[in-house]
PDB file of C-alpha atoms in Angstrom:
ATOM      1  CA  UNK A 465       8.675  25.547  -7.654  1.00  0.00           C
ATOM      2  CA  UNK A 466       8.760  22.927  -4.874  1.00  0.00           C
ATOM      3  CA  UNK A 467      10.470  19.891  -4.746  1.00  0.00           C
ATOM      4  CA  UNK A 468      12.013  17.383  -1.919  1.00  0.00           C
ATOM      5  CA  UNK A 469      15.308  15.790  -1.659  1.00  0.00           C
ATOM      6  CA  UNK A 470      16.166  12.602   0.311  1.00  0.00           C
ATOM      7  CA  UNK A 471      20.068  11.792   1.027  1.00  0.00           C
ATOM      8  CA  UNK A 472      20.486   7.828   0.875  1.00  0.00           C
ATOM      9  CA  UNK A 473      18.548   5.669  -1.120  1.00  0.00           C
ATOM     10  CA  UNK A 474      19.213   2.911   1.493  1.00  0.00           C
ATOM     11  CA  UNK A 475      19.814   3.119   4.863  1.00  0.00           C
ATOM     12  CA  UNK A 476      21.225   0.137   7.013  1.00  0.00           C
ATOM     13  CA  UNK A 477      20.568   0.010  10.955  1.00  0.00           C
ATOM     14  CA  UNK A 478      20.683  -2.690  13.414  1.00  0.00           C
ATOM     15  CA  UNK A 479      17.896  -3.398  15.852  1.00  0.00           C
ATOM     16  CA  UNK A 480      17.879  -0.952  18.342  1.00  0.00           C
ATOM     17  CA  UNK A 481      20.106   1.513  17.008  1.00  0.00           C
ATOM     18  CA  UNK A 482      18.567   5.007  16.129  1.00  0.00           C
ATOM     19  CA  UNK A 483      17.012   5.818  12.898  1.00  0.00           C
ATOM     20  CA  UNK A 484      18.075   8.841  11.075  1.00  0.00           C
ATOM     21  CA  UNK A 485      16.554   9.678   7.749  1.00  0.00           C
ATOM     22  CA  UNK A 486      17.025  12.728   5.603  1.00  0.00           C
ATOM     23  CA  UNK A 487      15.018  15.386   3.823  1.00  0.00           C
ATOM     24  CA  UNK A 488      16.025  18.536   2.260  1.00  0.00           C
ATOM     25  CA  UNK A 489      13.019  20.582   0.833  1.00  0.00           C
ATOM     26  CA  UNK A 490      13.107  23.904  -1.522  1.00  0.00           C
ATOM     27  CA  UNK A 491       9.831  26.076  -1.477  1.00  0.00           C
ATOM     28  CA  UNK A 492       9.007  29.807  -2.047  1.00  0.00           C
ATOM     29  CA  UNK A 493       6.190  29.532   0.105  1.00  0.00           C
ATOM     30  CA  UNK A 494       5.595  27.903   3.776  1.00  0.00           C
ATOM     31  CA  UNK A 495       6.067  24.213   3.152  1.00  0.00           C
ATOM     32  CA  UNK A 496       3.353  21.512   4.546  1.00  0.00           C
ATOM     33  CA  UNK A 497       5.344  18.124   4.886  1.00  0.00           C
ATOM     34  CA  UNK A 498       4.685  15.039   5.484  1.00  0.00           C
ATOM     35  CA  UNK A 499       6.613  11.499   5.785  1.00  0.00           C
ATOM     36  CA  UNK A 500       4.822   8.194   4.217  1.00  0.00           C
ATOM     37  CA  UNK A 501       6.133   4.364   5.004  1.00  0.00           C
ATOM     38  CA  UNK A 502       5.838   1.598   2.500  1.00  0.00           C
ATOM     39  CA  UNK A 503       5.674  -1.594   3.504  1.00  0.00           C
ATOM     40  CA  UNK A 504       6.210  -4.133   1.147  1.00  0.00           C
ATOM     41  CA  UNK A 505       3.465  -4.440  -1.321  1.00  0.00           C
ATOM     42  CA  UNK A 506       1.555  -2.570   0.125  1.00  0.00           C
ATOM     43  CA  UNK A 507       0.427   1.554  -0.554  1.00  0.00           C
ATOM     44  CA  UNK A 508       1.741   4.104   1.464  1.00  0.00           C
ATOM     45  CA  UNK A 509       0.580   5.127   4.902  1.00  0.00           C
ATOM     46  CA  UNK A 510       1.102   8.059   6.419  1.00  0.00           C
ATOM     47  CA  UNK A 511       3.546   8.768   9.293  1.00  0.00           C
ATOM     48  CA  UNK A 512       3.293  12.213  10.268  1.00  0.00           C
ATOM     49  CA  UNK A 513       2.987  15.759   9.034  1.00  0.00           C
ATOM     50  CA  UNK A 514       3.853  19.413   9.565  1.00  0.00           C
ATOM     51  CA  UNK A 515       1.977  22.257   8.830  1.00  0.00           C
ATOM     52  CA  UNK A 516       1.767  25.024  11.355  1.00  0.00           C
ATOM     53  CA  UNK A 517       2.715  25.017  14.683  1.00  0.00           C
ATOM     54  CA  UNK A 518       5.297  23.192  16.713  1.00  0.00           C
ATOM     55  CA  UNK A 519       8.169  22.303  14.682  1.00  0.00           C
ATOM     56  CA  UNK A 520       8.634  19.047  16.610  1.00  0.00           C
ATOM     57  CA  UNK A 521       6.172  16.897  14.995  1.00  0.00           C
ATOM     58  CA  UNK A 522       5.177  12.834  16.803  1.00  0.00           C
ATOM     59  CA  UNK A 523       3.882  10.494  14.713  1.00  0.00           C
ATOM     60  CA  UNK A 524       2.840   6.505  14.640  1.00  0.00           C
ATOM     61  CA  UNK A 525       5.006   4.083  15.397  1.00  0.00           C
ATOM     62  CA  UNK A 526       7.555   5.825  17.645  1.00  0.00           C
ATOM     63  CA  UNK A 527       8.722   8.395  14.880  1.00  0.00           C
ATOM     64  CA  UNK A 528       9.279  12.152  15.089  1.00  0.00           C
ATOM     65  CA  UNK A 529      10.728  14.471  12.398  1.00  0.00           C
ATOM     66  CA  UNK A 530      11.528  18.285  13.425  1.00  0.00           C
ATOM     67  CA  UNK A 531      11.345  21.327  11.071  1.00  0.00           C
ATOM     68  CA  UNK A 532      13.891  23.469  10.346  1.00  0.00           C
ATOM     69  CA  UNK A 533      13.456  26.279   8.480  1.00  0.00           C
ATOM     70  CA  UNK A 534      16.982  27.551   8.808  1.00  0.00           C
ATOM     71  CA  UNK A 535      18.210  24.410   7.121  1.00  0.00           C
ATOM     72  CA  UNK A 536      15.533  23.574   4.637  1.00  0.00           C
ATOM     73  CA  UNK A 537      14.741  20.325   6.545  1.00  0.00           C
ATOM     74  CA  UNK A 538      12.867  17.609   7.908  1.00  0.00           C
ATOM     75  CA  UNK A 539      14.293  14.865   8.771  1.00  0.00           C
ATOM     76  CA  UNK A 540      12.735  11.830  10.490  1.00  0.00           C
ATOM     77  CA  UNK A 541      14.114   9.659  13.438  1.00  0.00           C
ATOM     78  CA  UNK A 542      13.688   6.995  15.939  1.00  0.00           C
ATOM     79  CA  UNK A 543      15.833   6.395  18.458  1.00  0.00           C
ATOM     80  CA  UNK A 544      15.388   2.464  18.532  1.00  0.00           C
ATOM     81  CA  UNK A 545      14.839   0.694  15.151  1.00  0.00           C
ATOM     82  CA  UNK A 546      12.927  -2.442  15.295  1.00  0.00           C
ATOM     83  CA  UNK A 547      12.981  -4.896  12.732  1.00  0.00           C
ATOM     84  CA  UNK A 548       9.032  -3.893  11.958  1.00  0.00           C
ATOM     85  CA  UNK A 549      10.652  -0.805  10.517  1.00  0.00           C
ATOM     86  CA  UNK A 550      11.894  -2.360   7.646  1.00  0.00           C
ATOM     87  CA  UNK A 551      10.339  -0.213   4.664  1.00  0.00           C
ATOM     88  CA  UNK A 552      10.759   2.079   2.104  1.00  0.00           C
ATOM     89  CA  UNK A 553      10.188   5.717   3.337  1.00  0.00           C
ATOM     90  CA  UNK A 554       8.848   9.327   1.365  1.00  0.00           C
ATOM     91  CA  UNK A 555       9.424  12.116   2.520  1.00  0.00           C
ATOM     92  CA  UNK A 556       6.840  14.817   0.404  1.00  0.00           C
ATOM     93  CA  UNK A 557       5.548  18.760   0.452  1.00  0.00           C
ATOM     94  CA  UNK A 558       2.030  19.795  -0.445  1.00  0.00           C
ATOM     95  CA  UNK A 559       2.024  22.210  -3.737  1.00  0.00           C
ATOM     96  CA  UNK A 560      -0.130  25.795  -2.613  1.00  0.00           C
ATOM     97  CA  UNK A 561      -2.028  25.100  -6.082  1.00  0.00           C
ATOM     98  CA  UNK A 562      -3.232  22.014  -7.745  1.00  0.00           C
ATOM     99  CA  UNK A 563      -5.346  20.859  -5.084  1.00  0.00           C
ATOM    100  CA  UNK A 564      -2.317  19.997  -2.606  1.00  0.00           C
ATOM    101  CA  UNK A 565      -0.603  17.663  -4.902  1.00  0.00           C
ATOM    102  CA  UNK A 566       2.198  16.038  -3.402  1.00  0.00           C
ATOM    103  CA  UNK A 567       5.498  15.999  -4.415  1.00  0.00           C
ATOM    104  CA  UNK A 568       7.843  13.352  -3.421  1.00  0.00           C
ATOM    105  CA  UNK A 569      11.187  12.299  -2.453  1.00  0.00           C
ATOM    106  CA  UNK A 570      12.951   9.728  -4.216  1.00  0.00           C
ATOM    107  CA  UNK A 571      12.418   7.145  -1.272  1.00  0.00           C
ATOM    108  CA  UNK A 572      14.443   6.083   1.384  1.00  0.00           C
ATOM    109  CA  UNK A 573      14.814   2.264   1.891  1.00  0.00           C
ATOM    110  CA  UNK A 574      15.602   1.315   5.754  1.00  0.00           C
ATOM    111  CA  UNK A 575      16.913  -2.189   6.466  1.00  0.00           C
ATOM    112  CA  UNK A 576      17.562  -3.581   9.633  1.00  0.00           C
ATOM    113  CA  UNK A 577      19.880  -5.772  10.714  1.00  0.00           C
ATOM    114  CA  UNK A 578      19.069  -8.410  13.982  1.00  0.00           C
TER     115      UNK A 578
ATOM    116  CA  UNK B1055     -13.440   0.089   6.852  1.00  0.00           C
ATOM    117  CA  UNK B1056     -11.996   3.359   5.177  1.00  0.00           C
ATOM    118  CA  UNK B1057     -10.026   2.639   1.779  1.00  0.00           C
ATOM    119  CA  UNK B1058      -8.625   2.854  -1.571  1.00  0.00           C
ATOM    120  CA  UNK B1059      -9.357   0.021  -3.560  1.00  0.00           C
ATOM    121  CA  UNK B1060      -7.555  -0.417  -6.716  1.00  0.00           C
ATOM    122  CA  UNK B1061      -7.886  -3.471  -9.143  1.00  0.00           C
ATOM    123  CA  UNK B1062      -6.290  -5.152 -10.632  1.00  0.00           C
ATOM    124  CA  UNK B1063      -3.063  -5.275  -8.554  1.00  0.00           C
ATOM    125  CA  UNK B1064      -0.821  -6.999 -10.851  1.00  0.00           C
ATOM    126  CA  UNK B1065      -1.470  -6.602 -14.393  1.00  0.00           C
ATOM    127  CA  UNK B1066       1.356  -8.051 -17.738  1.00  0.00           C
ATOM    128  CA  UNK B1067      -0.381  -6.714 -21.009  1.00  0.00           C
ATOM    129  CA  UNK B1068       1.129  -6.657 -24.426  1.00  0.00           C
ATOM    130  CA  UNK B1069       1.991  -3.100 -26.412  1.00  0.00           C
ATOM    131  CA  UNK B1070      -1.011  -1.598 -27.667  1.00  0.00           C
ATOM    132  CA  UNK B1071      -3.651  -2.959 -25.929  1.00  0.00           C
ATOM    133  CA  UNK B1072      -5.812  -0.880 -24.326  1.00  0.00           C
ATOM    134  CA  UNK B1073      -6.252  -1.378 -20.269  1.00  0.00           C
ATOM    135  CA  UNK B1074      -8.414   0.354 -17.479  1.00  0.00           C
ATOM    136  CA  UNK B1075      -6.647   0.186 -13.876  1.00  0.00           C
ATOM    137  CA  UNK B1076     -10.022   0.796 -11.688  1.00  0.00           C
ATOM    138  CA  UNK B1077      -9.762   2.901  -8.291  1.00  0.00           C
ATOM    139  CA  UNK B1078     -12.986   3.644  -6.102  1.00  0.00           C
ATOM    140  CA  UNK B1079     -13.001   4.543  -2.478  1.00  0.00           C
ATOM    141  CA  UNK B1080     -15.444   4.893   0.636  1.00  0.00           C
ATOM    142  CA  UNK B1081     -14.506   7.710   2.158  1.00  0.00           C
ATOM    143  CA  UNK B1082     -16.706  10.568  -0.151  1.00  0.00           C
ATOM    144  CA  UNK B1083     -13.616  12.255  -0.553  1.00  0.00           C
ATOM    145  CA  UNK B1084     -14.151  15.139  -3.388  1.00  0.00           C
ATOM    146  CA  UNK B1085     -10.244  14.901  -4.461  1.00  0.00           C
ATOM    147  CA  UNK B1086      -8.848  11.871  -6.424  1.00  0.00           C
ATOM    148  CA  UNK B1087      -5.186  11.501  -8.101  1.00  0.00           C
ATOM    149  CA  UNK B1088      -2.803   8.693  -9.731  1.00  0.00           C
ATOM    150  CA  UNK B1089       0.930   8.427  -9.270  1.00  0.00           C
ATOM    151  CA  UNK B1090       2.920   6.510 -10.828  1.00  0.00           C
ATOM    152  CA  UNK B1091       5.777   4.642  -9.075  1.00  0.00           C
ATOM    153  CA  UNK B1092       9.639   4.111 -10.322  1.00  0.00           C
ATOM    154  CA  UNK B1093      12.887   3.713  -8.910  1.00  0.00           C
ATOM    155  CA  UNK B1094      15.013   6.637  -8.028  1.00  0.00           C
ATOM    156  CA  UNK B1095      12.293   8.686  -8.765  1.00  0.00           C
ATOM    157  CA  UNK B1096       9.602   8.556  -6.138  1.00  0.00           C
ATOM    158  CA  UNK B1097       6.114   8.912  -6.867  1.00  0.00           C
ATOM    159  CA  UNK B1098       4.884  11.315  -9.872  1.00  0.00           C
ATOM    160  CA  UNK B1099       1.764  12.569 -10.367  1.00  0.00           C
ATOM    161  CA  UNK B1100      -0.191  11.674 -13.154  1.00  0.00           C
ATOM    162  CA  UNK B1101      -3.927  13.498 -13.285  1.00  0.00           C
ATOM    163  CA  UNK B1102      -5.849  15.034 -10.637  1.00  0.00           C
ATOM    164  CA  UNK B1103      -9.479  15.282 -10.257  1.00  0.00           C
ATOM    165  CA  UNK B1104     -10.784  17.962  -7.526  1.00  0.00           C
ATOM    166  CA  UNK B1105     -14.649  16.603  -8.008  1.00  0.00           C
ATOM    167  CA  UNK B1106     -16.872  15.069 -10.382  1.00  0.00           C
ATOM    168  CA  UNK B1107     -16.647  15.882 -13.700  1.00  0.00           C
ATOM    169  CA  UNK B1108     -13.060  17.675 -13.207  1.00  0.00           C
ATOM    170  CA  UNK B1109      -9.591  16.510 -13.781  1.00  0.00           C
ATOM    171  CA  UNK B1110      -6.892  17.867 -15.004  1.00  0.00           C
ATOM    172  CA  UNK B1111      -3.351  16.753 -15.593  1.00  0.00           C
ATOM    173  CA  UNK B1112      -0.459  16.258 -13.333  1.00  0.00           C
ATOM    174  CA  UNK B1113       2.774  16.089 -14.092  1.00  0.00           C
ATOM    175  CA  UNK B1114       3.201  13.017 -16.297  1.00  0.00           C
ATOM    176  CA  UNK B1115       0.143  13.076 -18.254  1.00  0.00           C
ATOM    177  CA  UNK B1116       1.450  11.742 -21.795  1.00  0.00           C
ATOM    178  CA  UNK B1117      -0.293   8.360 -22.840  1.00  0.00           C
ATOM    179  CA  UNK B1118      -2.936   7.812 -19.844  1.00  0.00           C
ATOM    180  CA  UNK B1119      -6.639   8.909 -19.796  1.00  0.00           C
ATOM    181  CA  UNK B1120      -8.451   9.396 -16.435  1.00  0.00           C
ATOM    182  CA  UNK B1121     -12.461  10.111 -15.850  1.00  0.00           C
ATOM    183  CA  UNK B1122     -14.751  10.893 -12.711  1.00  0.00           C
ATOM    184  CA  UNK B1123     -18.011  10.272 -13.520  1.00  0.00           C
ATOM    185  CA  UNK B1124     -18.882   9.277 -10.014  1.00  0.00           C
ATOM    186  CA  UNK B1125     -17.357  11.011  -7.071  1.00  0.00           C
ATOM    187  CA  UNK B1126     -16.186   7.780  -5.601  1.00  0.00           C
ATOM    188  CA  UNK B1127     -14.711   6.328  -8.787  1.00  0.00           C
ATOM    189  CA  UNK B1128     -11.333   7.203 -10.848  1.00  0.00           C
ATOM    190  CA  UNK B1129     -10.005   4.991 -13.145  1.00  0.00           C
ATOM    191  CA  UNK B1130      -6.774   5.293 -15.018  1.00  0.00           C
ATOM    192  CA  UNK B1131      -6.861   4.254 -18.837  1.00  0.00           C
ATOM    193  CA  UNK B1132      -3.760   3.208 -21.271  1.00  0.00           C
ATOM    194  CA  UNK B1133      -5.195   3.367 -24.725  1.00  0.00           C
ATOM    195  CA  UNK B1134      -2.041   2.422 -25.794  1.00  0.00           C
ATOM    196  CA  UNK B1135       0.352   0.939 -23.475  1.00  0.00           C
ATOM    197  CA  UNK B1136       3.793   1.098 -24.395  1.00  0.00           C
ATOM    198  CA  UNK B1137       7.072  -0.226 -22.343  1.00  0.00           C
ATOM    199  CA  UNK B1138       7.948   2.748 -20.516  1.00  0.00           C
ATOM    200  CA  UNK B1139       4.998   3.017 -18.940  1.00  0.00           C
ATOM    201  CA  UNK B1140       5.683  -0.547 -16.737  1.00  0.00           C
ATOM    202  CA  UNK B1141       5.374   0.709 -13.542  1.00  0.00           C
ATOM    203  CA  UNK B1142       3.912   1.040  -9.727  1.00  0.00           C
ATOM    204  CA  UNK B1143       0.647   3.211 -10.128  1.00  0.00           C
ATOM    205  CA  UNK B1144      -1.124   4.250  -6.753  1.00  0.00           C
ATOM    206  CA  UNK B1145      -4.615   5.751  -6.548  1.00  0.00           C
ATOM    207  CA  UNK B1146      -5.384   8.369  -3.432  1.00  0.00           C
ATOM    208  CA  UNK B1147      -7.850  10.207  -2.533  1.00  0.00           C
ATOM    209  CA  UNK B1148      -8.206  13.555  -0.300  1.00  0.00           C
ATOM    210  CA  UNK B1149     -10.947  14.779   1.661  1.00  0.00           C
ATOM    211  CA  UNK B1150     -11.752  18.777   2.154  1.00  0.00           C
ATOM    212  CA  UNK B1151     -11.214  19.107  -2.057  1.00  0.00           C
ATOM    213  CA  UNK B1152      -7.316  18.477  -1.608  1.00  0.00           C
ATOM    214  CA  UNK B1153      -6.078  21.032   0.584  1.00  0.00           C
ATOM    215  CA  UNK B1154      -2.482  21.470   1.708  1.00  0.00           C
ATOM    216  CA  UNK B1155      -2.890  20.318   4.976  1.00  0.00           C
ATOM    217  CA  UNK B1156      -4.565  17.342   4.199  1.00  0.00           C
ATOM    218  CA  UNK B1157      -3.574  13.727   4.231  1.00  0.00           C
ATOM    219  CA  UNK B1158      -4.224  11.504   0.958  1.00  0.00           C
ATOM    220  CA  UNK B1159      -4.840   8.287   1.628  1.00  0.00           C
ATOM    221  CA  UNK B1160      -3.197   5.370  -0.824  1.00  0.00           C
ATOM    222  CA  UNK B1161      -4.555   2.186  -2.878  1.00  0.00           C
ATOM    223  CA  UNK B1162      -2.830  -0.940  -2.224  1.00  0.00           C
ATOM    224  CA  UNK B1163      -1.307  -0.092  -6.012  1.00  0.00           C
ATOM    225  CA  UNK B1164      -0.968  -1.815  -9.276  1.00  0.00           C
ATOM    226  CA  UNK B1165       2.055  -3.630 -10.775  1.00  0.00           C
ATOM    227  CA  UNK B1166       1.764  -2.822 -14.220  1.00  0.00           C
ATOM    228  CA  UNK B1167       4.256  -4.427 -17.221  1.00  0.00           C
ATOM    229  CA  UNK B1168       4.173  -3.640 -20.688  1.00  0.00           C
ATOM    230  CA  UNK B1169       5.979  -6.182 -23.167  1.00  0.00           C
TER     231      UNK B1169
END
C-alpha cells in the first residue's frame, strides 16, 4: 500500500523568509510524486513532480522539492516566500495500478505574514 | 483554453434529493476521476473511469454513481444525498489512459452541502 504524510497542517512564514514544507511517503514500489497548490477557491494546479531521474526536481513559481529515498521524502521549499504563496499545498504519489490514482496528503496550509 | 469544467460550483440540497454534479473537459483525455475534498483528510478518490464506457470505484465509492458515456464527459450522481457527504468534490482528468507519470489536471470544484 501507498500512502503520503504531511507534518503541519499550517505553516506560518513571513515574506521573504524560506519555505519549508514536509512530506513523508511509504511505498513498496518506486514512488512517482508530485506537489499540487490550492489557491483559494480554486482546483489544484500542479507544482512539480518526480518520477525518474534527478532527484532535485524545479518547478513553477520558484519551488523545488528533492527526493530522498533514504528518508522516505519529499519535501518542498522556497527560499523566499512571497505573499502570492499563500495557499493550501498536497503533496501526493501515483498508485502502480488503478490508472495512476493519486493519493494525497492531508494538505499543508502556508500563510504569510508582511 | 485547456480545462476542467465542473458545474455547478456551489450547490445546498436537502437529504434525499437526488443531484448530478456535471464535469466535461477539452483536452480528449481517455482518464477521468472524482475526489472528494475534507479537512484533515486531503483529497479521496471516489470512481475512476480509464475510457468510455469504464469506471470503476475508488476508494470512497458508497452513495455516489458516476457514468462515461462520452469520453469528454463524467458526471458524479447522489441518488440520495445524505449529510456526510457535504463536501469539496474535484473532477480531473489524465491524458495517456492515467499513467503514473502523468499529471491530472483539476476542475475549479464543487461546494456541496447536504441539510
Amino acid at each position: 500500500a501507498q500512502s503520503v504524510t504531511q507534518l503541519g497542517s499550517h505553516v506560518s512564514v513571513s515574506e521573504g523568509a524560506l519555505v519549508l514544507l514536509r512530506c513523508n511517503y511509504s511505498s513498496s514500489v518506486p514512488p512517482y510524486l508530485f506537489w499540487y497548490v490550492q489557491y483559494p477557491n480554486q482546483g489544484l494546479q500542479l507544482l512539480l513532480k518526480y518520477t525518474t531521474g534527478a532527484t532535485l526536481v524545479k518547478g513553477i513559481n520558484g519551488f523545488e522539492a528533492e527526493f530522498k529515498k533514504s528518508e522516505t521524502s519529499f519535501h518542498l521549499t522556497k527560499p523566499s516566500a512571497h505573499m502570492s504563496d499563500a495557499a493550501e499545498y498536497f503533496c501526493a504519489v501515483s498508485t502502480y495500478n488503478q490508472g495512476g490514482k493519486l493519493i494525497f496528503g492531508q494538505g499543508t496550509e502556508l500563510s504569510v505574514k508582511p | 483554453e485547456a480545462q476542467v469544467t465542473q458545474n455547478p460550483r456551489y450547490l445546498i440540497t436537502v437529504t434525499g434529493k437526488k443531484l448530478t454534479v456535471t464535469c466535461s473537459q477539452n483536452m480528449n483525455h481517455e482518464y477521468m476521476s472524482w475526489y472528494r475534498q475534507d479537512p484533515g483528510l486531503g483529497l479521496r478518490q471516489i470512481y475512476y473511469s480509464m475510457n468510455v464506457e469504464v469506471t470503476d470505484k475508488g476508494d470512497v465509492p458508497e452513495g455516489y454513481k458516476v457514468s462515461r458515456k462520452e469520453k469528454r464527459n463524467f458526471p458524479l450522481i447522489l441518488e440520495s444525498p445524505s449529510p456526510n457527504q457535504t463536501s469539496l468534490y474535484f473532477c480531473a482528468s489524465s491524458p495517456k489512459g492515467g499513467k503514473r507519470d502523468t499529471e491530472a489536471f483539476f476542475g475549479q470544484g464543487t461546494r456541496l452541502t447536504v441539510v
